[in-house]
Tab-separated table of C-alpha atoms in Angstrom:
chain	number	residue	atom	x	y	z
A	1	MET	CA	0.000	0.000	0.000
A	2	LYS	CA	1.276	3.474	-0.883
A	3	PHE	CA	1.955	5.626	2.169
A	4	SER	CA	-0.538	8.310	1.086
A	5	ALA	CA	-3.202	5.644	0.491
A	6	HIS	CA	-3.230	4.504	4.135
A	7	PRO	CA	-6.617	4.935	5.889
A	8	ILE	CA	-5.136	7.686	8.100
A	9	TRP	CA	-5.121	9.939	5.015
A	10	LEU	CA	-8.732	9.288	3.952
A	11	VAL	CA	-10.181	12.448	5.494
A	12	GLY	CA	-8.912	15.409	7.496
A	13	PHE	CA	-10.115	14.499	10.977
A	14	ARG	CA	-8.057	11.298	11.037
A	15	PRO	CA	-4.497	12.689	11.179
A	16	PHE	CA	-5.370	15.999	12.787
A	17	PHE	CA	-7.357	14.566	15.677
A	18	LEU	CA	-4.354	12.392	16.526
A	19	LEU	CA	-2.147	15.491	16.375
A	20	ALA	CA	-4.656	17.277	18.621
A	21	CYS	CA	-4.294	14.491	21.183
A	22	LEU	CA	-0.507	14.566	20.896
A	23	SER	CA	-0.344	18.327	21.403
A	24	GLY	CA	-3.092	18.286	24.054
A	25	LEU	CA	-1.189	15.827	26.224
A	26	SER	CA	2.241	17.424	25.741
A	27	LEU	CA	1.972	21.203	25.364
A	28	PRO	CA	0.321	22.044	28.732
A	29	VAL	CA	2.765	19.788	30.587
A	30	LEU	CA	5.750	21.345	28.836
A	31	TRP	CA	4.469	24.803	29.731
A	32	ALA	CA	3.873	23.867	33.370
A	33	LEU	CA	7.463	22.606	33.606
A	34	MET	CA	8.759	25.793	31.969
A	35	PHE	CA	6.553	27.996	34.159
A	36	THR	CA	7.945	26.471	37.347
A	37	GLY	CA	11.545	26.462	36.105
A	38	VAL	CA	11.955	22.709	35.673
A	39	LEU	CA	12.556	23.029	31.915
A	40	PRO	CA	14.109	25.914	29.989
A	41	ALA	CA	11.869	27.741	27.525
A	42	PRO	CA	12.663	27.494	23.805
A	43	ALA	CA	15.533	29.842	23.082
A	44	GLY	CA	15.250	32.462	20.414
A	45	ARG	CA	12.693	34.749	18.927
A	46	PHE	CA	9.856	34.803	21.456
A	47	SER	CA	9.165	35.014	25.164
A	48	PRO	CA	7.985	31.843	26.937
A	49	ILE	CA	4.426	33.198	27.245
A	50	GLN	CA	4.332	33.937	23.507
A	51	TRP	CA	5.430	30.375	22.806
A	52	HIS	CA	2.787	28.960	25.148
A	53	ALA	CA	-0.087	31.022	23.736
A	54	HIS	CA	0.927	30.378	20.139
A	55	GLU	CA	1.266	26.631	20.591
A	56	MET	CA	-2.030	26.219	22.415
A	57	PHE	CA	-3.978	28.236	19.849
A	58	PHE	CA	-2.135	27.335	16.648
A	59	GLY	CA	-0.635	23.968	17.566
A	60	PHE	CA	-3.406	22.319	19.580
A	61	GLY	CA	-6.299	24.594	18.581
A	62	TRP	CA	-5.655	24.426	14.862
A	63	ALA	CA	-5.106	20.671	14.910
A	64	VAL	CA	-8.669	20.473	16.247
A	65	ILE	CA	-10.298	23.123	14.077
A	66	GLY	CA	-8.307	22.052	11.019
A	67	GLY	CA	-9.411	18.438	11.314
A	68	PHE	CA	-12.987	19.513	11.981
A	69	LEU	CA	-13.223	21.962	9.073
A	70	LEU	CA	-11.469	19.707	6.563
A	71	THR	CA	-14.166	17.149	7.344
A	72	ALA	CA	-17.135	19.488	7.762
A	73	THR	CA	-16.579	21.661	4.685
A	74	LYS	CA	-16.606	18.692	2.338
A	75	ASN	CA	-19.918	17.584	3.836
A	76	TRP	CA	-21.372	21.102	3.672
A	77	VAL	CA	-20.714	21.349	-0.084
A	78	GLN	CA	-21.006	17.599	-0.882
A	79	VAL	CA	-17.546	16.957	-2.373
A	80	ARG	CA	-14.892	14.296	-1.750
A	81	GLY	CA	-12.621	16.634	0.198
A	82	TYR	CA	-8.871	16.732	0.659
A	83	HIS	CA	-7.184	13.377	1.194
A	84	GLY	CA	-4.018	11.457	0.396
A	85	PRO	CA	-0.978	13.602	-0.533
A	86	ALA	CA	-2.803	16.838	0.324
A	87	LEU	CA	-3.237	15.717	3.934
A	88	VAL	CA	0.325	14.379	4.101
A	89	GLY	CA	1.560	17.832	3.090
A	90	LEU	CA	-0.585	19.618	5.690
A	91	VAL	CA	0.551	17.304	8.482
A	92	ALA	CA	4.195	17.780	7.468
A	93	ALA	CA	3.674	21.561	7.544
A	94	TRP	CA	2.042	21.343	11.004
A	95	GLY	CA	5.025	19.340	12.266
A	96	LEU	CA	7.528	21.756	10.706
A	97	GLU	CA	5.816	24.621	12.533
A	98	ARG	CA	6.190	22.843	15.873
A	99	VAL	CA	9.895	22.232	15.190
A	100	GLY	CA	10.375	25.857	14.168
A	101	MET	CA	8.673	27.193	17.287
A	102	ALA	CA	10.815	24.952	19.493
A	103	PHE	CA	14.203	25.109	17.771
A	104	GLY	CA	14.020	27.815	15.091
A	105	GLY	CA	15.456	30.674	17.127
A	106	SER	CA	18.736	30.557	15.228
A	107	TRP	CA	17.279	29.759	11.821
A	108	PRO	CA	17.468	32.329	9.017
A	109	ALA	CA	14.408	34.577	9.158
A	110	ALA	CA	13.078	33.396	5.789
A	111	LEU	CA	13.247	29.743	6.820
A	112	PHE	CA	11.619	30.387	10.179
A	113	TRP	CA	8.716	32.365	8.733
A	114	PHE	CA	8.168	29.756	6.033
A	115	SER	CA	7.980	27.089	8.724
A	116	ASN	CA	5.610	29.245	10.739
A	117	LEU	CA	3.159	30.208	8.003
A	118	ALA	CA	3.137	27.211	5.661
A	119	PHE	CA	0.573	25.166	7.585
A	120	LEU	CA	-1.934	27.849	8.494
A	121	GLY	CA	-1.586	29.625	5.162
A	122	GLY	CA	-1.994	26.359	3.284
A	123	ILE	CA	-4.986	25.001	5.164
A	124	VAL	CA	-6.789	28.361	5.157
A	125	ALA	CA	-6.316	28.635	1.399
A	126	MET	CA	-7.612	25.078	0.888
A	127	LEU	CA	-10.679	25.619	3.059
A	128	LEU	CA	-11.509	28.927	1.386
A	129	TRP	CA	-11.150	27.322	-2.047
A	130	THR	CA	-13.642	24.626	-1.069
A	131	LEU	CA	-16.180	27.106	0.307
A	132	LEU	CA	-15.849	29.556	-2.599
A	133	ARG	CA	-15.663	27.079	-5.463
A	134	TYR	CA	-18.743	25.149	-4.329
A	135	ARG	CA	-20.661	28.004	-2.677
A	136	LYS	CA	-23.774	27.364	-4.776
A	137	GLN	CA	-24.181	23.911	-3.239
A	138	ASP	CA	-23.298	24.943	0.323
A	139	SER	CA	-25.943	23.691	2.743
A	140	PHE	CA	-25.295	26.542	5.239
A	141	ARG	CA	-26.017	30.073	4.098
A	142	ASP	CA	-24.071	31.620	6.985
A	143	ASN	CA	-20.744	30.019	6.032
A	144	TYR	CA	-19.745	33.442	4.780
A	145	PHE	CA	-18.555	34.017	8.362
A	146	PHE	CA	-15.692	31.632	7.648
A	147	LEU	CA	-14.597	33.707	4.662
A	148	PHE	CA	-13.554	36.337	7.192
A	149	VAL	CA	-12.659	34.195	10.180
A	150	LEU	CA	-10.196	31.877	8.450
A	151	PRO	CA	-7.783	34.475	7.011
A	152	ALA	CA	-8.139	36.556	10.192
A	153	PHE	CA	-6.432	33.729	12.100
A	154	LEU	CA	-3.256	34.582	10.187
A	155	ALA	CA	-3.397	38.136	11.540
A	156	ALA	CA	-3.942	36.877	15.098
A	157	LYS	CA	-0.994	34.517	14.740
A	158	LEU	CA	1.354	37.287	13.625
A	159	LEU	CA	0.173	39.577	16.421
A	160	ILE	CA	0.853	36.896	19.062
A	161	LEU	CA	4.382	36.528	17.705
A	162	ASP	CA	4.953	40.291	17.927
A	163	ALA	CA	5.816	41.129	21.543
A	164	GLU	CA	4.400	44.642	21.260
A	165	HIS	CA	1.000	43.381	20.090
A	166	PHE	CA	0.904	40.065	21.965
A	167	SER	CA	-2.096	40.929	24.152
A	168	ALA	CA	-4.120	42.095	21.155
A	169	GLY	CA	-3.208	38.882	19.324
A	170	VAL	CA	-4.449	36.714	22.197
A	171	THR	CA	-7.704	38.688	22.379
A	172	MET	CA	-8.158	38.331	18.624
A	173	ALA	CA	-7.397	34.602	18.662
A	174	ILE	CA	-9.924	34.034	21.458
A	175	GLY	CA	-12.489	36.074	19.523
A	176	LEU	CA	-11.987	33.980	16.400
A	177	PHE	CA	-12.132	30.663	18.239
A	178	ARG	CA	-15.184	31.943	20.151
A	179	LEU	CA	-17.022	32.615	16.906
A	180	ALA	CA	-16.007	29.241	15.463
A	181	PHE	CA	-17.260	27.406	18.568
A	182	LEU	CA	-20.520	29.366	18.580
A	183	VAL	CA	-21.207	28.394	14.970
A	184	MET	CA	-20.371	24.764	15.733
A	185	LEU	CA	-22.556	24.637	18.868
A	186	GLU	CA	-25.449	26.327	17.070
A	187	ARG	CA	-25.444	23.596	14.432
A	188	THR	CA	-24.576	20.517	16.444
A	189	LEU	CA	-26.540	20.938	19.680
A	190	THR	CA	-29.747	21.193	17.676
A	191	GLN	CA	-28.948	17.831	16.070
A	192	PHE	CA	-27.752	16.176	19.287
A	193	MET	CA	-30.827	17.139	21.309
A	194	LYS	CA	-33.149	16.009	18.545
A	195	GLY	CA	-31.285	12.732	18.135
A	196	VAL	CA	-31.178	11.855	21.849
A	197	PHE	CA	-34.422	13.353	23.194
A	198	GLN	CA	-36.422	14.121	20.026
A	199	ALA	CA	-36.379	17.671	21.408
A	200	GLU	CA	-36.643	20.670	19.116
A	201	LEU	CA	-34.512	23.573	20.286
A	202	TRP	CA	-35.821	27.095	19.915
A	203	ARG	CA	-34.152	28.845	16.994
A	204	ASP	CA	-34.693	32.397	15.811
A	205	PRO	CA	-32.603	33.464	12.802
A	206	ARG	CA	-32.554	37.047	14.060
A	207	LEU	CA	-31.163	35.979	17.441
A	208	ASP	CA	-28.644	33.580	15.891
A	209	GLY	CA	-27.503	36.275	13.498
A	210	ALA	CA	-27.158	38.880	16.257
A	211	ILE	CA	-25.043	36.488	18.339
A	212	LYS	CA	-22.695	35.751	15.450
A	213	LEU	CA	-22.489	39.409	14.444
A	214	SER	CA	-21.665	40.589	17.974
A	215	ALA	CA	-19.086	37.804	18.334
A	216	LEU	CA	-17.572	38.747	14.984
A	217	THR	CA	-17.298	42.387	16.035
A	218	LEU	CA	-15.616	41.361	19.303
A	219	VAL	CA	-12.739	39.890	17.301
A	220	PHE	CA	-11.557	43.520	17.203
A	221	GLN	CA	-12.082	44.133	20.933
A	222	ALA	CA	-8.444	45.068	21.507
A	223	TRP	CA	-8.778	48.127	19.260
A	224	MET	CA	-12.138	49.364	20.575
A	225	PRO	CA	-12.767	52.140	23.080
A	226	ALA	CA	-13.595	50.621	26.449
A	227	TRP	CA	-17.243	51.721	26.412
A	228	LEU	CA	-17.874	50.028	23.061
A	229	ALA	CA	-16.128	46.819	24.067
A	230	GLU	CA	-18.082	46.721	27.335
A	231	GLY	CA	-21.377	47.195	25.516
A	232	LEU	CA	-20.656	44.475	22.967
A	233	LEU	CA	-19.443	42.012	25.610
A	234	LEU	CA	-22.627	42.557	27.630
A	235	LEU	CA	-24.826	42.352	24.532
A	236	CYS	CA	-23.291	39.085	23.344
A	237	ALA	CA	-23.543	37.574	26.846
A	238	VAL	CA	-27.212	38.562	27.221
A	239	LEU	CA	-28.090	37.191	23.785
A	240	LEU	CA	-26.354	33.914	24.602
A	241	LEU	CA	-28.209	33.676	27.914
A	242	VAL	CA	-31.576	34.279	26.209
A	243	ARG	CA	-30.883	31.531	23.703
A	244	PHE	CA	-29.576	29.187	26.392
A	245	ALA	CA	-32.868	29.483	28.286
A	246	GLY	CA	-34.727	28.258	25.210
A	247	TRP	CA	-32.396	25.314	24.586
A	248	LYS	CA	-33.845	22.989	27.251
A	249	PRO	CA	-30.740	22.893	29.492
A	250	TRP	CA	-32.599	20.948	32.195
A	251	LEU	CA	-33.010	18.106	29.709
A	252	ALA	CA	-29.394	18.159	28.549
A	253	MET	CA	-28.125	17.985	32.129
A	254	THR	CA	-29.429	14.429	32.413
A	255	ARG	CA	-26.729	13.209	29.998
A	256	ILE	CA	-23.112	14.156	30.771
A	257	GLU	CA	-22.046	13.949	27.117
A	258	LEU	CA	-24.636	16.627	26.289
A	259	ALA	CA	-24.307	18.548	29.543
A	260	VAL	CA	-20.619	19.170	28.876
A	261	MET	CA	-21.467	20.928	25.602
A	262	TYR	CA	-23.842	23.200	27.524
A	263	PHE	CA	-21.101	23.812	30.107
A	264	GLY	CA	-18.829	24.862	27.253
A	265	TYR	CA	-21.549	27.204	26.008
A	266	LEU	CA	-21.857	28.701	29.508
A	267	ALA	CA	-18.070	29.061	29.682
A	268	ILE	CA	-18.231	31.266	26.577
A	269	LEU	CA	-20.837	33.392	28.327
A	270	ALA	CA	-18.805	33.483	31.561
A	271	GLN	CA	-15.638	34.479	29.718
A	272	LEU	CA	-17.466	37.395	28.117
A	273	LEU	CA	-18.580	38.566	31.564
A	274	VAL	CA	-15.079	38.191	33.011
A	275	GLU	CA	-13.744	40.299	30.134
A	276	LEU	CA	-16.433	42.867	30.891
A	277	ALA	CA	-15.470	42.894	34.574
A	278	ASN	CA	-11.795	43.311	33.667
A	279	LEU	CA	-12.584	46.397	31.600
A	280	ARG	CA	-15.133	47.888	33.964
A	281	TRP	CA	-13.793	47.164	37.439
A	282	ALA	CA	-10.303	45.618	36.982
A	283	PRO	CA	-10.742	42.929	39.665
A	284	VAL	CA	-7.638	41.218	40.985
A	285	TRP	CA	-7.527	37.615	39.779
A	286	VAL	CA	-4.920	34.980	40.478
A	287	GLY	CA	-3.681	33.936	37.061
A	288	SER	CA	-5.039	34.800	33.618
A	289	VAL	CA	-8.643	33.895	34.417
A	290	SER	CA	-10.215	35.210	31.222
A	291	VAL	CA	-7.818	33.360	28.923
A	292	HIS	CA	-7.881	30.107	30.860
A	293	LEU	CA	-11.633	30.201	31.311
A	294	PHE	CA	-11.757	30.031	27.523
A	295	THR	CA	-8.986	27.468	27.005
A	296	PHE	CA	-10.088	25.144	29.821
A	297	GLY	CA	-13.812	25.919	29.941
A	298	VAL	CA	-14.544	26.122	26.226
A	299	MET	CA	-11.787	24.295	24.350
A	300	GLY	CA	-11.061	21.833	27.144
A	301	LEU	CA	-14.683	20.832	27.701
A	302	ILE	CA	-15.980	20.867	24.124
A	303	VAL	CA	-13.051	19.347	22.214
A	304	PRO	CA	-12.783	15.834	23.782
A	305	PRO	CA	-16.466	14.884	23.309
A	306	MET	CA	-16.353	16.445	19.831
A	307	LEU	CA	-13.405	14.230	18.900
A	308	VAL	CA	-15.218	11.200	20.301
A	309	ARG	CA	-18.385	11.906	18.284
A	310	ILE	CA	-16.646	12.586	14.991
A	311	SER	CA	-14.197	9.711	15.302
A	312	LYS	CA	-17.043	7.271	15.919
A	313	GLY	CA	-19.631	8.636	13.521
A	314	HIS	CA	-17.243	9.155	10.611
A	315	THR	CA	-15.686	5.701	10.931
A	316	GLY	CA	-19.072	3.966	10.719
A	317	ARG	CA	-19.585	3.384	14.437
A	318	LYS	CA	-22.604	4.179	16.551
A	319	VAL	CA	-22.104	7.409	18.492
A	320	VAL	CA	-22.585	6.182	22.041
A	321	PHE	CA	-20.517	7.410	24.983
A	322	ASP	CA	-19.178	4.544	27.073
A	323	ALA	CA	-17.616	4.782	30.536
A	324	GLY	CA	-14.197	5.639	29.098
A	325	ASP	CA	-15.600	8.487	27.012
A	326	LYS	CA	-17.432	9.905	30.020
A	327	LEU	CA	-14.263	9.664	32.131
A	328	LEU	CA	-12.580	12.123	29.758
A	329	ILE	CA	-15.294	14.675	30.480
A	330	TRP	CA	-14.964	14.346	34.252
A	331	ILE	CA	-11.176	14.718	34.020
A	332	MET	CA	-11.500	17.979	32.098
A	333	LEU	CA	-14.176	19.311	34.441
A	334	ALA	CA	-11.801	18.655	37.337
A	335	ALA	CA	-8.937	20.358	35.450
A	336	LEU	CA	-11.136	23.420	34.919
A	337	VAL	CA	-11.841	23.702	38.659
A	338	VAL	CA	-8.173	23.194	39.506
A	339	ARG	CA	-6.986	25.829	37.023
A	340	ILE	CA	-9.634	28.525	37.615
A	341	VAL	CA	-11.265	28.088	41.028
A	342	LEU	CA	-8.568	26.711	43.349
A	343	PRO	CA	-5.990	29.443	42.606
A	344	GLN	CA	-8.523	32.062	43.760
A	345	LEU	CA	-9.071	30.154	47.012
A	346	MET	CA	-5.474	29.076	47.683
A	347	PRO	CA	-3.166	31.368	45.687
A	348	ALA	CA	-0.048	30.328	47.598
A	349	ALA	CA	-0.176	26.937	45.869
A	350	TYR	CA	-0.521	28.439	42.371
A	351	GLY	CA	2.374	26.459	40.898
A	352	ARG	CA	0.841	23.231	42.185
A	353	TRP	CA	-2.509	24.054	40.559
A	354	VAL	CA	-0.791	24.781	37.231
A	355	HIS	CA	0.934	21.388	37.373
A	356	MET	CA	-2.241	19.561	38.355
A	357	ALA	CA	-4.309	21.224	35.627
A	358	ALA	CA	-1.659	20.376	33.034
A	359	GLY	CA	-1.699	16.829	34.364
A	360	GLY	CA	-5.445	16.723	33.753
A	361	TRP	CA	-4.917	17.668	30.107
A	362	PHE	CA	-2.192	15.041	29.807
A	363	LEU	CA	-4.368	12.326	31.285
A	364	CYS	CA	-7.434	13.257	29.218
A	365	PHE	CA	-5.692	13.449	25.861
A	366	ALA	CA	-3.416	10.469	26.531
A	367	ILE	CA	-6.476	8.294	27.187
A	368	LEU	CA	-8.373	9.836	24.266
A	369	GLY	CA	-5.456	9.385	21.879
A	370	ALA	CA	-5.030	5.731	22.857
A	371	ARG	CA	-8.754	5.141	22.265
A	372	LEU	CA	-8.860	7.027	18.966
A	373	LEU	CA	-5.753	5.517	17.412
A	374	PRO	CA	-7.240	2.121	16.438
A	375	ARG	CA	-10.265	3.829	14.822
A	376	LEU	CA	-8.343	6.436	12.899
A	377	VAL	CA	-5.690	4.192	11.363
A	378	ALA	CA	-8.176	1.546	10.168
A	379	PRO	CA	-10.801	1.556	7.386
A	380	ARG	CA	-14.394	2.364	8.242
A	381	VAL	CA	-16.168	-0.530	9.898
A	382	ASP	CA	-19.253	-0.135	7.669
A	383	GLY	CA	-17.332	-0.742	4.447
A	384	LYS	CA	-17.640	2.806	3.107
A	385	GLU	CA	-14.512	4.408	1.686
A	386	HIS	CA	-14.421	7.594	3.744
């Protein structure tokens, strides 16, 4: 069998979900060891905090969103999608970026920036080509949001790597991921609740549109006057709360695999309110609460069950959460409490909480990766090609 014909290269989620597990189990632990002085930070072009933020958003985060969008976009427009050599090239570019961020401090500038932009530039161009070329057969009219969001990630990446604009880059990256998760939750929770409970969730196109528009505008929060940012943060949070009330949360809470998606939704809302509080009252937090409320509460809670669902459904298996799948959720819920709540209560042990939270990510994604690997490297069990 040719290397590029292996089942791992059949569709985008297969290699990139494994890379998401690899980066999810390793990057937080590496940062915790750097943060507490056990390991030296990568030498060279960027500060340790720039490295950490970049790798979590564009190493881990884009392994997840890349695998998801490579799979979802082909289904949205009903085409075969990228596979084989195209995926091999993207994975190689993702790996080159990780090497460059870790060891490229002494590389020539041209080589470093090629290593740093090849993956994101390539995958964004491929996704945009799919959405634009087949736009007439796109099953989602609001996919035009991605025409802005995808190239904007390149700007956020460059801002994070510029020390002077690092904070603005982090705010922009969170805003872009926030919008991507809101679009995903809007589409999938409706299906999940109908599939499990035969429950129809309340949907109002005007409300959905206002949520996405306010979230899109907040991508530029770092450049807004404080009063405008405060108003938009409050508006988006209120709109999300109104919609949440109509989405039958009491029903979802009876199933942990659905409840965790609602918790992730609430974490988006909570992060908006924390951002509002930071601008309005400047409370004293222990640690970067706003950022980690998003990374642990949104990405950490939503991503593992998302990987479980897609890896089962798109390999021909029934999407049922067993005890092992549910364990992943409880681990990440515990990591969220350890990273956000315990430092506020016992700040003297902050380093310990950082280590324990990173250990939660390691444990979750190590277990998830071990469970996904046999599915993702084998053909579909239902005999279909992809």
